[in-house]
PDB file of C-alpha atoms in Angstrom:
ATOM      1  CA  MET A   1      39.450  -2.459 -36.527  1.00  0.00           C
ATOM      2  CA  ASP A   2      41.202  -3.012 -33.192  1.00  0.00           C
ATOM      3  CA  PHE A   3      43.594  -0.060 -33.436  1.00  0.00           C
ATOM      4  CA  ARG A   4      43.334   3.355 -35.025  1.00  0.00           C
ATOM      5  CA  ILE A   5      44.419   6.886 -34.215  1.00  0.00           C
ATOM      6  CA  GLN A   6      42.461  10.089 -34.647  1.00  0.00           C
ATOM      7  CA  ALA A   7      45.291  12.616 -34.850  1.00  0.00           C
ATOM      8  CA  GLY A   8      43.163  15.654 -34.262  1.00  0.00           C
ATOM      9  CA  CYS A   9      43.946  19.147 -35.418  1.00  0.00           C
ATOM     10  CA  PRO A  10      46.097  20.599 -32.650  1.00  0.00           C
ATOM     11  CA  GLN A  11      46.934  24.265 -32.445  1.00  0.00           C
ATOM     12  CA  PHE A  12      50.534  25.449 -32.338  1.00  0.00           C
ATOM     13  CA  THR A  13      51.991  28.110 -30.096  1.00  0.00           C
ATOM     14  CA  GLY A  14      54.315  29.462 -32.788  1.00  0.00           C
ATOM     15  CA  GLU A  15      56.977  29.727 -30.091  1.00  0.00           C
ATOM     16  CA  TYR A  16      60.610  29.164 -30.888  1.00  0.00           C
ATOM     17  CA  ASP A  17      63.501  28.889 -28.452  1.00  0.00           C
ATOM     18  CA  GLU A  18      66.983  28.776 -29.954  1.00  0.00           C
ATOM     19  CA  ASP A  19      68.286  27.040 -26.824  1.00  0.00           C
ATOM     20  CA  ILE A  20      66.075  23.976 -27.446  1.00  0.00           C
ATOM     21  CA  SER A  21      67.691  21.223 -29.453  1.00  0.00           C
ATOM     22  CA  SER A  22      65.869  18.072 -28.269  1.00  0.00           C
ATOM     23  CA  LEU A  23      62.824  16.840 -30.138  1.00  0.00           C
ATOM     24  CA  SER A  24      60.952  16.228 -26.871  1.00  0.00           C
ATOM     25  CA  ASP A  25      61.554  19.743 -25.535  1.00  0.00           C
ATOM     26  CA  ALA A  26      60.652  21.295 -28.874  1.00  0.00           C
ATOM     27  CA  LEU A  27      57.300  19.512 -28.906  1.00  0.00           C
ATOM     28  CA  GLU A  28      56.577  20.679 -25.403  1.00  0.00           C
ATOM     29  CA  ILE A  29      57.016  24.301 -26.391  1.00  0.00           C
ATOM     30  CA  VAL A  30      55.269  24.007 -29.763  1.00  0.00           C
ATOM     31  CA  PHE A  31      51.954  22.582 -28.511  1.00  0.00           C
ATOM     32  CA  PRO A  32      49.776  24.456 -26.001  1.00  0.00           C
ATOM     33  CA  LEU A  33      48.290  22.536 -23.066  1.00  0.00           C
ATOM     34  CA  TRP A  34      44.718  23.117 -24.186  1.00  0.00           C
ATOM     35  CA  THR A  35      44.556  21.864 -27.733  1.00  0.00           C
ATOM     36  CA  GLU A  36      43.142  18.809 -29.424  1.00  0.00           C
ATOM     37  CA  ASP A  37      44.610  15.520 -28.299  1.00  0.00           C
ATOM     38  CA  ALA A  38      45.318  12.583 -30.485  1.00  0.00           C
ATOM     39  CA  ILE A  39      42.924   9.738 -29.662  1.00  0.00           C
ATOM     40  CA  ILE A  40      44.083   6.136 -29.782  1.00  0.00           C
ATOM     41  CA  MET A  41      41.142   3.812 -30.367  1.00  0.00           C
ATOM     42  CA  TRP A  42      42.053   0.500 -28.739  1.00  0.00           C
ATOM     43  CA  LYS A  43      39.246  -1.959 -29.518  1.00  0.00           C
ATOM     44  CA  ASN A  44      36.799   1.001 -29.571  1.00  0.00           C
ATOM     45  CA  ILE A  45      38.007   2.358 -26.256  1.00  0.00           C
ATOM     46  CA  CYS A  46      39.128   5.985 -26.555  1.00  0.00           C
ATOM     47  CA  ILE A  47      42.483   6.931 -25.053  1.00  0.00           C
ATOM     48  CA  PRO A  48      43.465  10.615 -25.322  1.00  0.00           C
ATOM     49  CA  ILE A  49      47.156  11.390 -25.677  1.00  0.00           C
ATOM     50  CA  GLY A  50      48.175  15.023 -25.481  1.00  0.00           C
ATOM     51  CA  TYR A  51      50.707  16.448 -27.888  1.00  0.00           C
ATOM     52  CA  LYS A  52      52.324  18.716 -25.262  1.00  0.00           C
ATOM     53  CA  TYR A  53      53.113  16.270 -22.486  1.00  0.00           C
ATOM     54  CA  ASP A  54      52.279  12.759 -23.665  1.00  0.00           C
ATOM     55  CA  ILE A  55      53.517  12.715 -27.234  1.00  0.00           C
ATOM     56  CA  SER A  56      56.500  14.920 -26.376  1.00  0.00           C
ATOM     57  CA  LEU A  57      57.632  12.192 -23.920  1.00  0.00           C
ATOM     58  CA  MET A  58      56.627   9.317 -26.263  1.00  0.00           C
ATOM     59  CA  ILE A  59      58.122  10.603 -29.531  1.00  0.00           C
ATOM     60  CA  GLU A  60      61.490   8.837 -29.278  1.00  0.00           C
ATOM     61  CA  ASP A  61      59.769   5.512 -28.528  1.00  0.00           C
ATOM     62  CA  ILE A  62      57.283   6.070 -31.365  1.00  0.00           C
ATOM     63  CA  LEU A  63      60.150   6.684 -33.798  1.00  0.00           C
ATOM     64  CA  ASN A  64      62.074   3.659 -32.450  1.00  0.00           C
ATOM     65  CA  ILE A  65      59.022   1.424 -33.009  1.00  0.00           C
ATOM     66  CA  LEU A  66      58.340   2.761 -36.502  1.00  0.00           C
ATOM     67  CA  GLU A  67      61.988   2.455 -37.550  1.00  0.00           C
ATOM     68  CA  THR A  68      62.286  -1.075 -36.158  1.00  0.00           C
ATOM     69  CA  LEU A  69      59.132  -2.165 -37.954  1.00  0.00           C
ATOM     70  CA  ARG A  70      60.354  -0.617 -41.202  1.00  0.00           C
ATOM     71  CA  ILE A  71      63.787  -2.288 -41.064  1.00  0.00           C
ATOM     72  CA  ASN A  72      62.863  -5.751 -39.780  1.00  0.00           C
ATOM     73  CA  LEU A  73      60.560  -8.249 -41.452  1.00  0.00           C
ATOM     74  CA  SER A  74      59.825  -9.841 -38.091  1.00  0.00           C
ATOM     75  CA  GLY A  75      60.730  -9.224 -34.480  1.00  0.00           C
ATOM     76  CA  LYS A  76      59.737  -8.072 -31.053  1.00  0.00           C
ATOM     77  CA  ILE A  77      60.011  -4.722 -29.308  1.00  0.00           C
ATOM     78  CA  SER A  78      58.789  -3.619 -25.894  1.00  0.00           C
ATOM     79  CA  VAL A  79      58.071  -0.122 -24.750  1.00  0.00           C
ATOM     80  CA  HIS A  80      57.000   1.219 -21.379  1.00  0.00           C
ATOM     81  CA  TRP A  81      55.254   4.494 -22.156  1.00  0.00           C
ATOM     82  CA  PRO A  82      56.604   7.049 -19.684  1.00  0.00           C
ATOM     83  CA  THR A  83      53.793   9.506 -19.063  1.00  0.00           C
ATOM     84  CA  ASN A  84      51.489   9.666 -16.044  1.00  0.00           C
ATOM     85  CA  THR A  85      48.412   9.985 -18.288  1.00  0.00           C
ATOM     86  CA  PHE A  86      49.369   7.198 -20.708  1.00  0.00           C
ATOM     87  CA  ALA A  87      51.249   4.714 -18.536  1.00  0.00           C
ATOM     88  CA  CYS A  88      51.338   1.256 -19.983  1.00  0.00           C
ATOM     89  CA  LYS A  89      53.644  -1.354 -21.417  1.00  0.00           C
ATOM     90  CA  TRP A  90      53.337  -2.629 -24.951  1.00  0.00           C
ATOM     91  CA  ASP A  91      55.016  -5.793 -26.162  1.00  0.00           C
ATOM     92  CA  ILE A  92      54.845  -5.683 -29.949  1.00  0.00           C
ATOM     93  CA  THR A  93      55.613  -8.735 -32.085  1.00  0.00           C
ATOM     94  CA  TRP A  94      55.326  -8.971 -35.844  1.00  0.00           C
ATOM     95  CA  ASP A  95      56.018 -11.154 -38.821  1.00  0.00           C
ATOM     96  CA  SER A  96      54.727 -11.416 -42.397  1.00  0.00           C
ATOM     97  CA  ASN A  97      51.291 -12.481 -41.080  1.00  0.00           C
ATOM     98  CA  GLY A  98      50.642  -9.551 -38.782  1.00  0.00           C
ATOM     99  CA  LEU A  99      51.448  -7.455 -35.761  1.00  0.00           C
ATOM    100  CA  THR A 100      50.283  -8.141 -32.201  1.00  0.00           C
ATOM    101  CA  ILE A 101      50.350  -5.752 -29.275  1.00  0.00           C
ATOM    102  CA  HIS A 102      50.101  -7.248 -25.812  1.00  0.00           C
ATOM    103  CA  SER A 103      49.515  -4.519 -23.269  1.00  0.00           C
ATOM    104  CA  GLU A 104      49.717  -3.930 -19.543  1.00  0.00           C
ATOM    105  CA  TRP A 105      47.585  -0.868 -18.699  1.00  0.00           C
ATOM    106  CA  GLU A 106      48.545   1.159 -15.618  1.00  0.00           C
ATOM    107  CA  CYS A 107      47.013   4.608 -15.901  1.00  0.00           C
ATOM    108  CA  VAL A 108      45.254   6.510 -18.714  1.00  0.00           C
ATOM    109  CA  VAL A 109      43.125   9.633 -18.927  1.00  0.00           C
ATOM    110  CA  GLY A 110      39.506   8.716 -18.387  1.00  0.00           C
ATOM    111  CA  LYS A 111      40.198   5.859 -15.939  1.00  0.00           C
ATOM    112  CA  THR A 112      39.472   3.162 -18.561  1.00  0.00           C
ATOM    113  CA  GLU A 113      42.294   0.897 -17.406  1.00  0.00           C
ATOM    114  CA  ASP A 114      39.945  -1.922 -16.356  1.00  0.00           C
ATOM    115  CA  LEU A 115      38.179  -1.876 -19.705  1.00  0.00           C
ATOM    116  CA  LEU A 116      41.500  -1.870 -21.491  1.00  0.00           C
ATOM    117  CA  LYS A 117      42.784  -4.772 -19.401  1.00  0.00           C
ATOM    118  CA  GLN A 118      39.668  -6.774 -20.311  1.00  0.00           C
ATOM    119  CA  SER A 119      39.848  -5.912 -24.011  1.00  0.00           C
ATOM    120  CA  GLY A 120      42.813  -8.171 -24.720  1.00  0.00           C
ATOM    121  CA  HIS A 121      45.563  -7.770 -27.261  1.00  0.00           C
ATOM    122  CA  VAL A 122      45.401  -6.057 -30.651  1.00  0.00           C
ATOM    123  CA  VAL A 123      46.114  -7.896 -33.907  1.00  0.00           C
ATOM    124  CA  ILE A 124      46.538  -5.878 -37.118  1.00  0.00           C
ATOM    125  CA  THR A 125      48.995  -5.683 -39.982  1.00  0.00           C
ATOM    126  CA  LYS A 126      52.295  -3.941 -39.634  1.00  0.00           C
ATOM    127  CA  GLU A 127      51.339  -1.556 -42.433  1.00  0.00           C
ATOM    128  CA  ILE A 128      48.098  -0.544 -40.736  1.00  0.00           C
ATOM    129  CA  PHE A 129      49.898   0.128 -37.457  1.00  0.00           C
ATOM    130  CA  GLN A 130      52.451   2.306 -39.240  1.00  0.00           C
ATOM    131  CA  SER A 131      49.840   4.178 -41.255  1.00  0.00           C
ATOM    132  CA  GLU A 132      47.893   5.088 -38.094  1.00  0.00           C
ATOM    133  CA  TRP A 133      50.870   7.113 -36.900  1.00  0.00           C
ATOM    134  CA  LYS A 134      51.379   9.042 -40.144  1.00  0.00           C
ATOM    135  CA  ARG A 135      48.936  11.907 -39.435  1.00  0.00           C
ATOM    136  CA  VAL A 136      50.260  12.298 -35.897  1.00  0.00           C
ATOM    137  CA  LEU A 137      53.787  12.682 -37.287  1.00  0.00           C
ATOM    138  CA  ARG A 138      52.504  15.143 -39.877  1.00  0.00           C
ATOM    139  CA  ASN A 139      50.920  17.282 -37.113  1.00  0.00           C
ATOM    140  CA  ILE A 140      54.216  17.231 -35.212  1.00  0.00           C
ATOM    141  CA  ILE A 141      56.278  18.198 -38.261  1.00  0.00           C
ATOM    142  CA  GLU A 142      53.825  20.978 -39.127  1.00  0.00           C
ATOM    143  CA  GLY A 143      53.912  22.347 -35.582  1.00  0.00           C
ATOM    144  CA  LEU A 144      57.695  22.308 -35.416  1.00  0.00           C
ATOM    145  CA  THR A 145      58.071  23.893 -38.837  1.00  0.00           C
ATOM    146  CA  LYS A 146      55.498  26.625 -38.227  1.00  0.00           C
ATOM    147  CA  SER A 147      57.236  27.479 -34.944  1.00  0.00           C
ATOM    148  CA  GLY A 148      60.567  27.887 -36.680  1.00  0.00           C
ATOM    149  CA  PHE A 149      62.296  24.623 -35.729  1.00  0.00           C
ATOM    150  CA  ASN A 150      64.195  22.694 -38.386  1.00  0.00           C
ATOM    151  CA  THR A 151      66.673  19.848 -38.751  1.00  0.00           C
ATOM    152  CA  THR A 152      69.574  22.149 -37.913  1.00  0.00           C
ATOM    153  CA  SER A 153      68.106  23.451 -34.653  1.00  0.00           C
ATOM    154  CA  VAL A 154      66.597  20.045 -33.703  1.00  0.00           C
ATOM    155  CA  PRO A 155      68.758  17.346 -35.385  1.00  0.00           C
ATOM    156  CA  LYS A 156      66.347  14.488 -34.498  1.00  0.00           C
ATOM    157  CA  MET A 157      63.722  16.198 -36.607  1.00  0.00           C
ATOM    158  CA  ALA A 158      65.481  14.628 -39.596  1.00  0.00           C
ATOM    159  CA  ARG A 159      64.657  11.166 -38.222  1.00  0.00           C
ATOM    160  CA  LEU A 160      61.049  12.264 -37.644  1.00  0.00           C
ATOM    161  CA  ILE A 161      60.726  13.428 -41.229  1.00  0.00           C
ATOM    162  CA  ALA A 162      62.389  10.266 -42.558  1.00  0.00           C
ATOM    163  CA  GLU A 163      59.958   8.011 -40.698  1.00  0.00           C
ATOM    164  CA  PHE A 164      57.011  10.117 -41.810  1.00  0.00           C
ATOM    165  CA  ASN A 165      58.137   9.848 -45.444  1.00  0.00           C
ATOM    166  CA  ALA A 166      58.691   6.107 -45.155  1.00  0.00           C
ATOM    167  CA  ILE A 167      55.050   5.461 -44.193  1.00  0.00           C
ATOM    168  CA  LYS A 168      53.134   4.881 -47.415  1.00  0.00           C
ATOM    169  CA  ASN A 169      49.544   5.491 -46.425  1.00  0.00           C
ATOM    170  CA  GLU A 170      47.453   7.558 -44.035  1.00  0.00           C
ATOM    171  CA  GLY A 171      45.416   5.834 -41.304  1.00  0.00           C
ATOM    172  CA  ILE A 172      41.900   4.580 -41.902  1.00  0.00           C
ATOM    173  CA  LEU A 173      40.255   7.827 -40.739  1.00  0.00           C
ATOM    174  CA  TYR A 174      42.190   9.860 -43.321  1.00  0.00           C
ATOM    175  CA  ASN A 175      41.753   7.789 -46.492  1.00  0.00           C
TER     176      ASN A 175
END
């Protein structure tokens, strides 16, 4: 398979700050720097993405992609991932036949940009792409909940939970 995610088993700080109301800021406080990363497998090339700084900055885009895929039978969406350790642009197109990700790799942990550039685009089904994110979302929800955050303190947590619940299956590594 060209695309899969190993969500890992990250630790949580258990910290809660009543002044935090953004999803991104909540994730940054919930996950310690030194914990397991999620690993995106792009055509068998490992790309670590940290929960504390990468995913906390990516979460809004991840939710936008998942929601757009869920609502639309076909379409196109572009995202420029904003972190300095997972800097790339994805152009995602999909229809009833599949989902394609064209990428422009700038900078990733491990300096595998050249390999990634040579690997080409990813073609999978929309359902597989969505299912690969389910365990990552579960880890995020669990971390937020165990640290005391909820949909009242972090309103966008409701959207996170809704997208998690809308994904039918777990990714290939978790079936």
